Coordinates of C-alpha atoms in Angstrom, one line a residue:
M1 CA -0.3 -0.1 -0.1
Q2 CA 2.9 2.5 1.2
L3 CA 4.7 1.9 -2.5
S4 CA 1.4 2.4 -4.4
R5 CA 0.9 5.7 -2.5
L6 CA 4.6 6.4 -3.2
S7 CA 4.3 6.2 -6.7
L8 CA 1.6 8.1 -6.9
L9 CA 3.0 11.2 -5.4
A10 CA 6.0 10.6 -7.3
R11 CA 4.0 11.0 -10.4
R12 CA 2.1 13.9 -8.8
M13 CA 5.7 15.4 -8.4
E14 CA 6.6 15.1 -11.7
R15 CA 3.5 17.0 -12.5
Y16 CA 4.7 19.7 -10.5
L17 CA 8.1 19.9 -11.6
S18 CA 6.9 20.0 -15.3
S19 CA 3.9 22.3 -14.7
T20 CA 1.8 20.7 -17.4
S21 CA -1.7 21.1 -17.2
Q22 CA -4.4 20.2 -15.0
K23 CA -6.3 18.6 -18.4
A24 CA -5.1 15.1 -19.2
D25 CA -4.8 16.0 -22.5
K26 CA -2.8 19.1 -22.5
D27 CA 0.7 19.3 -24.5
G28 CA 3.3 21.5 -23.7
E29 CA 1.7 24.9 -23.9
N30 CA 1.1 25.5 -20.4
Q31 CA 4.4 24.1 -19.2
K32 CA 6.0 26.9 -21.5
L33 CA 3.8 29.9 -20.1
K34 CA 4.7 28.9 -16.7
K35 CA 8.5 29.1 -17.2
E36 CA 7.8 32.7 -18.9
I37 CA 5.8 33.6 -16.2
R38 CA 7.8 32.4 -13.0
G39 CA 11.0 34.5 -12.2
T40 CA 9.5 37.7 -12.7
R41 CA 9.3 40.6 -9.8
F42 CA 7.4 39.6 -6.8
E43 CA 4.2 41.2 -7.4
T44 CA 3.9 39.6 -10.7
D45 CA 4.8 36.3 -9.2
A46 CA 2.1 36.7 -6.9
I47 CA -0.5 37.4 -9.1
C48 CA 0.4 35.1 -12.1
V49 CA 2.4 32.0 -10.9
G50 CA 0.2 29.2 -10.3
Q51 CA -3.1 31.1 -11.7
E52 CA -2.7 30.2 -15.1
P53 CA -6.4 29.9 -16.8
E54 CA -5.1 27.8 -19.6
R55 CA -4.9 25.0 -16.9
W56 CA -8.4 25.0 -16.8
S57 CA -11.0 24.0 -19.3
G58 CA -13.0 26.9 -19.1
Q59 CA -10.2 29.0 -18.5
P60 CA -11.5 31.2 -15.2
V61 CA -8.9 34.1 -14.6
V62 CA -9.6 33.3 -11.4
P63 CA -8.3 29.6 -10.0
P64 CA -11.4 27.8 -9.1
I65 CA -12.5 26.4 -5.7
S66 CA -12.3 22.5 -6.2
M67 CA -14.3 21.2 -3.1
A68 CA -14.3 17.7 -4.4
T69 CA -13.4 15.4 -2.0
T70 CA -12.2 12.3 -4.6
F71 CA -11.9 12.2 -8.1
K72 CA -12.7 9.7 -11.0
Q73 CA -10.4 7.2 -12.4
L74 CA -10.3 6.3 -15.5
E75 CA -9.0 2.9 -14.9
P76 CA -9.1 1.3 -11.2
G77 CA -5.6 2.1 -9.7
K78 CA -4.8 4.5 -12.5
P79 CA -6.0 8.2 -11.3
I80 CA -5.2 11.0 -13.6
L81 CA -3.7 13.2 -11.5
Y82 CA -5.6 13.4 -8.0
E83 CA -7.4 10.7 -6.2
Y84 CA -8.3 12.1 -2.9
S85 CA -8.5 15.7 -1.7
R86 CA -5.9 14.9 1.1
S87 CA -3.4 13.9 -1.0
G88 CA -3.9 16.5 -3.7
N89 CA -6.3 19.2 -4.5
P90 CA -6.2 21.4 -7.5
T91 CA -6.9 24.9 -5.5
R92 CA -4.2 23.6 -3.2
Q93 CA -1.9 23.4 -5.9
C94 CA -2.2 26.6 -7.3
L95 CA -1.7 28.6 -4.0
E96 CA 1.7 26.2 -3.1
E97 CA 2.9 26.9 -6.6
C98 CA 2.3 30.7 -5.9
L99 CA 4.1 30.4 -2.8
A100 CA 6.9 28.7 -3.8
S101 CA 7.6 31.5 -6.3
L102 CA 7.4 34.0 -3.7
E103 CA 10.2 32.6 -1.2
K104 CA 12.1 31.8 -4.4
A105 CA 11.6 28.1 -3.5
K106 CA 11.5 25.1 -5.7
Y107 CA 8.6 23.4 -3.9
A108 CA 5.9 24.6 -1.2
L109 CA 3.4 22.7 0.8
T110 CA 0.7 23.6 3.1
F111 CA -1.1 22.9 6.1
S112 CA -4.0 23.2 8.2
S113 CA -2.0 25.6 10.6
G114 CA 1.5 26.5 11.5
L115 CA 1.7 24.4 14.1
G116 CA 0.2 21.6 11.8
A117 CA 3.4 22.4 9.7
T118 CA 5.7 22.2 12.3
T119 CA 4.3 18.7 13.8
T120 CA 4.3 17.2 10.4
L121 CA 8.3 18.3 9.9
M122 CA 8.6 16.6 13.5
F123 CA 7.9 13.2 11.8
L124 CA 11.4 13.7 10.1
L125 CA 12.9 13.2 13.6
K126 CA 13.1 10.1 15.9
S127 CA 13.7 9.1 19.5
G128 CA 17.1 10.3 20.6
D129 CA 17.4 13.2 18.4
H130 CA 18.1 16.8 19.1
I131 CA 16.4 20.1 18.3
I132 CA 18.2 23.6 18.7
S133 CA 15.7 26.6 19.0
I134 CA 16.2 30.2 19.3
D135 CA 15.4 31.3 22.7
D136 CA 12.7 33.8 22.0
V137 CA 10.7 31.6 19.8
Y138 CA 6.7 31.7 19.4
G139 CA 4.9 30.2 21.9
G140 CA 3.2 27.5 20.6
T141 CA 6.4 26.4 18.8
G142 CA 7.9 26.3 22.3
R143 CA 5.1 24.4 23.9
L144 CA 5.4 21.8 21.0
F145 CA 8.7 21.2 21.8
R146 CA 9.1 21.6 25.7
C147 CA 5.6 19.6 26.2
C148 CA 5.3 17.1 23.0
M149 CA 8.3 16.5 21.7
S150 CA 10.1 15.6 24.6
Q151 CA 7.4 12.9 25.4
M152 CA 8.6 11.3 22.1
G153 CA 12.3 11.2 23.4
I154 CA 13.3 14.3 21.4
E155 CA 15.3 16.7 23.4
S156 CA 15.3 20.5 22.5
S157 CA 17.7 23.5 23.7
F158 CA 16.6 26.8 23.6
I159 CA 19.6 29.3 23.4
D160 CA 20.3 33.1 22.5
M161 CA 21.1 33.2 18.9
S162 CA 21.1 36.7 18.4
T163 CA 24.0 38.0 20.6
D164 CA 26.8 35.8 19.6
P165 CA 25.9 33.4 16.1
S166 CA 29.1 31.5 17.0
S167 CA 27.9 30.5 20.3
I168 CA 25.8 27.7 18.5
T169 CA 28.9 25.6 18.2
N170 CA 28.6 25.1 21.8
H171 CA 25.0 23.2 21.7
L172 CA 25.7 21.1 18.5
K173 CA 26.2 17.6 18.7
S174 CA 25.8 14.1 16.9
T175 CA 22.2 14.0 17.8
T176 CA 21.0 17.4 16.3
R177 CA 18.9 17.1 13.4
L178 CA 17.2 20.4 13.1
V179 CA 18.2 24.2 14.0
W180 CA 14.8 26.3 14.1
I181 CA 15.5 30.1 13.7
E182 CA 12.9 32.4 14.2
T183 CA 13.5 36.0 13.1
P184 CA 12.6 38.5 14.1
T185 CA 11.1 37.0 17.2
N186 CA 8.0 36.8 18.6
P187 CA 7.6 39.2 20.6
L188 CA 11.2 40.9 21.4
L189 CA 11.7 41.4 17.8
K190 CA 15.2 39.8 18.0
L191 CA 17.2 38.9 14.7
A192 CA 19.3 35.9 13.9
D193 CA 21.9 36.0 11.5
I194 CA 20.5 33.5 9.0
E195 CA 23.6 33.1 6.8
R196 CA 26.0 32.8 9.5
I197 CA 23.9 30.4 11.7
S198 CA 23.4 28.1 8.4
T199 CA 27.2 28.1 7.5
I200 CA 28.3 26.8 11.0
V201 CA 25.5 24.5 11.4
H202 CA 26.2 23.1 7.7
Q203 CA 30.1 23.1 8.2
Y204 CA 29.5 20.7 11.0
D205 CA 26.9 18.1 9.6
P206 CA 25.5 19.1 6.0
K207 CA 22.8 16.9 7.4
I208 CA 21.3 18.9 10.1
M209 CA 18.1 20.9 8.8
V210 CA 18.2 24.7 9.3
L211 CA 14.8 26.3 9.3
V212 CA 13.5 29.5 9.4
D213 CA 10.3 31.0 10.9
N214 CA 9.9 33.8 8.2
T215 CA 6.3 34.7 9.5
F216 CA 6.9 38.3 11.0
A217 CA 9.1 39.3 7.7
T218 CA 7.0 37.5 5.1
S219 CA 8.4 36.2 1.8
Y220 CA 8.5 40.0 0.7
Y221 CA 10.9 41.4 3.3
Q222 CA 13.1 38.3 3.7
R223 CA 14.2 35.4 1.8
P224 CA 16.0 32.8 4.1
L225 CA 16.5 30.1 1.3
E226 CA 18.8 32.7 -0.7
L227 CA 20.8 33.0 2.9
G228 CA 21.3 29.2 3.3
A229 CA 18.6 28.1 5.1
D230 CA 16.9 24.5 4.2
L231 CA 13.4 25.1 5.0
V232 CA 11.2 28.0 5.4
L233 CA 8.1 28.1 7.8
H234 CA 5.1 30.5 7.5
S235 CA 1.9 31.0 9.8
L236 CA 0.3 31.8 6.8
T237 CA -2.6 32.8 9.1
K238 CA -0.4 36.2 9.6
Y239 CA 0.8 38.6 6.8
M240 CA 0.5 36.4 3.9
N241 CA -3.4 35.8 4.0
G242 CA -3.6 39.1 5.8
H243 CA -7.4 39.1 6.5
S244 CA -7.7 37.4 9.7
D245 CA -10.0 34.9 8.4
V246 CA -7.8 31.9 7.7
V247 CA -5.7 29.6 9.5
M248 CA -2.8 27.7 7.8
G249 CA 0.9 27.1 7.6
S250 CA 3.2 26.3 5.1
L251 CA 6.9 24.7 4.3
M252 CA 9.0 25.7 1.6
M253 CA 12.4 24.1 0.7
N254 CA 14.5 23.4 -2.5
D255 CA 15.9 20.0 -1.9
E256 CA 14.1 17.3 -3.7
E257 CA 14.2 14.6 -1.3
L258 CA 13.0 16.7 1.6
Y259 CA 10.3 18.0 -0.3
K260 CA 9.4 13.8 -1.5
Q261 CA 9.4 13.1 2.6
L262 CA 7.4 16.0 3.7
N263 CA 4.9 15.3 0.7
F264 CA 4.7 12.1 1.8
L265 CA 4.0 13.1 5.5
Q266 CA 1.5 15.7 4.4
Y267 CA -0.6 12.9 3.1
A268 CA 0.2 10.3 5.4
I269 CA -0.6 12.7 8.8
G270 CA -3.6 14.6 7.1
A271 CA -2.9 17.9 8.4
V272 CA -4.1 19.6 4.9
P273 CA -6.1 22.9 4.5
S274 CA -9.2 22.9 3.1
P275 CA -9.7 24.1 -0.6
F276 CA -12.0 27.0 0.4
D277 CA -9.1 28.3 2.7
C278 CA -6.3 27.9 0.0
Y279 CA -8.6 29.9 -2.2
L280 CA -8.6 32.7 0.6
V281 CA -5.1 32.5 1.2
N282 CA -4.2 32.8 -2.3
R283 CA -6.5 35.8 -3.1
G284 CA -4.7 37.5 0.1
L285 CA -1.2 37.0 -1.6
K286 CA -2.3 39.2 -4.6
T287 CA -2.2 42.4 -2.4
L288 CA 0.7 40.9 -0.3
A289 CA 3.2 43.3 -1.5
I290 CA 1.3 46.7 -1.4
R291 CA -0.2 45.5 2.3
M292 CA 3.5 45.2 3.5
R293 CA 4.7 48.4 2.1
Q294 CA 1.9 50.2 4.1
H295 CA 2.4 48.1 7.2
M296 CA 6.0 49.4 7.4
T297 CA 5.4 52.6 6.5
S298 CA 2.5 53.3 9.4
A299 CA 4.6 51.1 12.0
L300 CA 7.8 53.2 11.2
R301 CA 5.9 56.2 12.1
I302 CA 4.3 55.0 15.4
A303 CA 7.8 53.6 16.6
K304 CA 9.4 57.0 16.0
Y305 CA 6.6 58.5 17.7
L306 CA 6.7 56.2 20.5
E307 CA 10.2 56.3 21.0
H308 CA 10.1 59.7 22.5
H309 CA 7.1 59.2 24.2
Q310 CA 7.2 60.3 28.1
Y311 CA 5.4 56.9 29.3
V312 CA 7.4 54.5 27.2
E313 CA 10.5 53.2 28.4
R314 CA 11.8 51.5 25.2
V315 CA 10.8 50.6 21.6
I316 CA 11.5 47.6 19.7
Y317 CA 11.5 47.7 15.9
P318 CA 14.1 46.6 13.3
A319 CA 14.0 49.3 11.1
L320 CA 14.5 51.6 13.6
E321 CA 18.4 52.7 13.7
S322 CA 18.1 52.5 17.8
H323 CA 17.8 48.4 17.2
P324 CA 20.6 46.7 18.4
Q325 CA 20.8 44.7 15.5
Y326 CA 19.8 47.6 12.8
D327 CA 23.0 46.7 10.8
L328 CA 22.1 43.1 10.2
Y329 CA 18.6 44.3 9.4
K330 CA 19.9 45.8 6.6
K331 CA 22.5 42.7 5.7
Q332 CA 19.5 40.6 5.6
M333 CA 15.8 42.1 5.3
S334 CA 14.7 44.6 2.7
G335 CA 12.3 46.2 5.3
F336 CA 9.7 44.9 8.0
S337 CA 6.2 44.4 9.1
G338 CA 3.7 46.2 10.9
M339 CA 4.9 44.1 14.6
I340 CA 6.2 46.8 17.3
S341 CA 7.1 45.9 20.8
I342 CA 7.2 48.8 23.6
Y343 CA 8.1 48.5 27.5
L344 CA 5.7 51.0 29.1
K345 CA 7.4 52.7 32.1
G346 CA 6.7 51.2 35.7
D347 CA 6.5 47.8 34.3
E348 CA 3.2 47.2 36.3
I349 CA 0.4 45.0 34.8
E350 CA -2.3 47.5 36.1
K351 CA -1.0 50.0 33.7
S352 CA -0.7 47.8 31.0
Q353 CA -4.1 46.8 31.2
R354 CA -5.6 49.9 31.5
F355 CA -3.8 51.1 28.3
L356 CA -5.1 48.4 26.3
K357 CA -8.6 48.7 28.0
H358 CA -9.1 52.1 26.8
L359 CA -7.8 51.7 23.0
K360 CA -10.6 52.2 20.6
L361 CA -9.2 51.3 17.2
F362 CA -6.8 48.8 18.4
T363 CA -8.3 45.4 19.3
T364 CA -7.0 43.6 21.9
A365 CA -6.6 40.2 20.8
E366 CA -4.2 37.4 20.1
S367 CA -2.7 36.9 16.5
L368 CA -1.1 39.5 14.0
G369 CA -0.6 40.7 10.7
G370 CA -4.2 41.6 9.3
Y371 CA -5.6 44.5 8.1
E372 CA -6.9 45.7 11.3
S373 CA -4.6 46.8 14.1
L374 CA -4.5 44.3 16.9
I375 CA -2.8 44.8 20.5
E376 CA -1.6 42.3 23.1
L377 CA 0.1 41.6 26.6
P378 CA 2.3 38.8 26.0
A379 CA 3.0 37.7 29.5
I380 CA -0.9 37.0 29.8
M381 CA -1.6 35.9 26.7
T382 CA 0.4 34.6 23.6
H383 CA 3.2 33.8 25.9
A384 CA 1.8 32.9 28.9
S385 CA 2.3 28.8 28.4
V386 CA 5.9 29.9 28.8
P387 CA 7.3 29.5 32.3
E388 CA 7.4 32.6 34.4
E389 CA 10.9 32.6 35.0
Y390 CA 11.6 31.7 31.7
R391 CA 9.7 34.7 30.5
R392 CA 11.6 37.0 32.7
Q393 CA 14.6 35.7 31.4
L394 CA 13.8 36.7 28.1
G395 CA 12.5 40.1 28.9
I396 CA 8.9 39.3 28.5
T397 CA 7.6 41.2 31.5
D398 CA 4.1 43.0 32.6
G399 CA 5.1 45.9 30.6
L400 CA 5.7 44.3 27.3
I401 CA 3.3 45.2 25.0
R402 CA 3.1 43.8 21.2
I403 CA 1.4 46.1 18.8
S404 CA 0.1 44.6 15.1
V405 CA 0.0 48.0 13.1
G406 CA -3.0 47.7 10.6
L407 CA -4.0 49.5 7.5
E408 CA -5.7 52.3 9.3
D409 CA -5.1 56.0 8.9
V410 CA -1.8 56.1 10.5
Q411 CA -2.6 59.4 12.7
D412 CA -5.8 58.2 13.7
L413 CA -3.9 55.1 15.4
I414 CA -1.3 57.4 17.1
N415 CA -4.1 59.5 18.7
D416 CA -5.6 56.3 19.8
I417 CA -2.7 55.2 21.0
E418 CA -1.8 58.7 22.8
S419 CA -5.5 58.8 24.3
A420 CA -4.9 55.4 25.8
L421 CA -1.3 56.3 27.3
Q422 CA -2.7 59.5 28.9
Y423 CA -5.5 57.6 30.6
A424 CA -3.1 54.8 31.9
F425 CA -0.6 57.0 33.4
S426 CA -3.1 59.5 34.8
P427 CA -2.4 59.8 38.9
T428 CA -6.2 59.8 39.4
N429 CA -6.5 56.3 37.8
D430 CA -3.7 55.0 40.2
K431 CA -5.9 55.0 43.2

């Protein structure tokens, strides 16, 4: 049974690589068209790659939503292209081809969530293996490594990769199979030198996988594969979709063997997204570039305003010259998103909560990257699962606020922040 499944996946990958039409009787015209399109500039790839009308009999400009769970076989055991929607779906394939082009990857796979992608990847590891993760990692990733992978006999080390990348050599060992980089990090927006870390790790052992969680920067502002990483992960839920209406994750890569293994695991484990969700993310990608430019323009203005505010202790935003890793930001990124982290003066939970409660335009909620502005208190929201002592060591205090700047008018957002800060720090509210 497994051999027949692998055979099917091999046939599907042949089709993926050659980019032939989804019609069984298509000749090489669609393949030629795809070759001509891919490799153009980002905005063009986002709109065109994987979206060719010629692949459909009716030639729709927008790829259809294929909700079918199963597909007709002309002969028993000989599917034309797809057999069951878990193993492959036309709408999902359109999205995966588009995603690969934006990350400058050969392959992309999508999953039911970012953690679904992470969990699927974990099945490449076995008991006794070792993961090295950046210390300031997304709370869900840290929870999976600490609470779940440990139950499977997989060890995890959480280290500072930002201060001195070369220190990773002190943690590499014969059982290390995966190095997990998140840059910029969540929520402290620390940067890790992707190229340097990848070089060090691969010199130690070329078989160790280096993965970069690129969620905060997106494919528009950072390309980890071009800097030496083996894998890129996205929570497509965030900026890539950009509308706060889909939960989805993805993995991108260039290595064919790695793709084959993960493609099989995608099918075997089954953490796949629905065709409708694939349609929504595919649509969201069409405006990614213009959205990211506006997110950065607004966030940079707000960060500069907050940097000189009497009630703000510190502003963290990689595109600010005051960021301690500003030079690295300029080296490996072409811009940044709408994510800002700030420390309120006093580091008091009461003031932080008053500030969030008094905001009118910013919605207090977890997640990020949508067109609407969101704000949260990591210590008791997104990173509440991180042990308190470890949170304190990282700097996730009661005064740390994470802001996701949306696409509203930036002056309205500044006015909202100013009003809430004045309220939170008013002496009358301390009683």
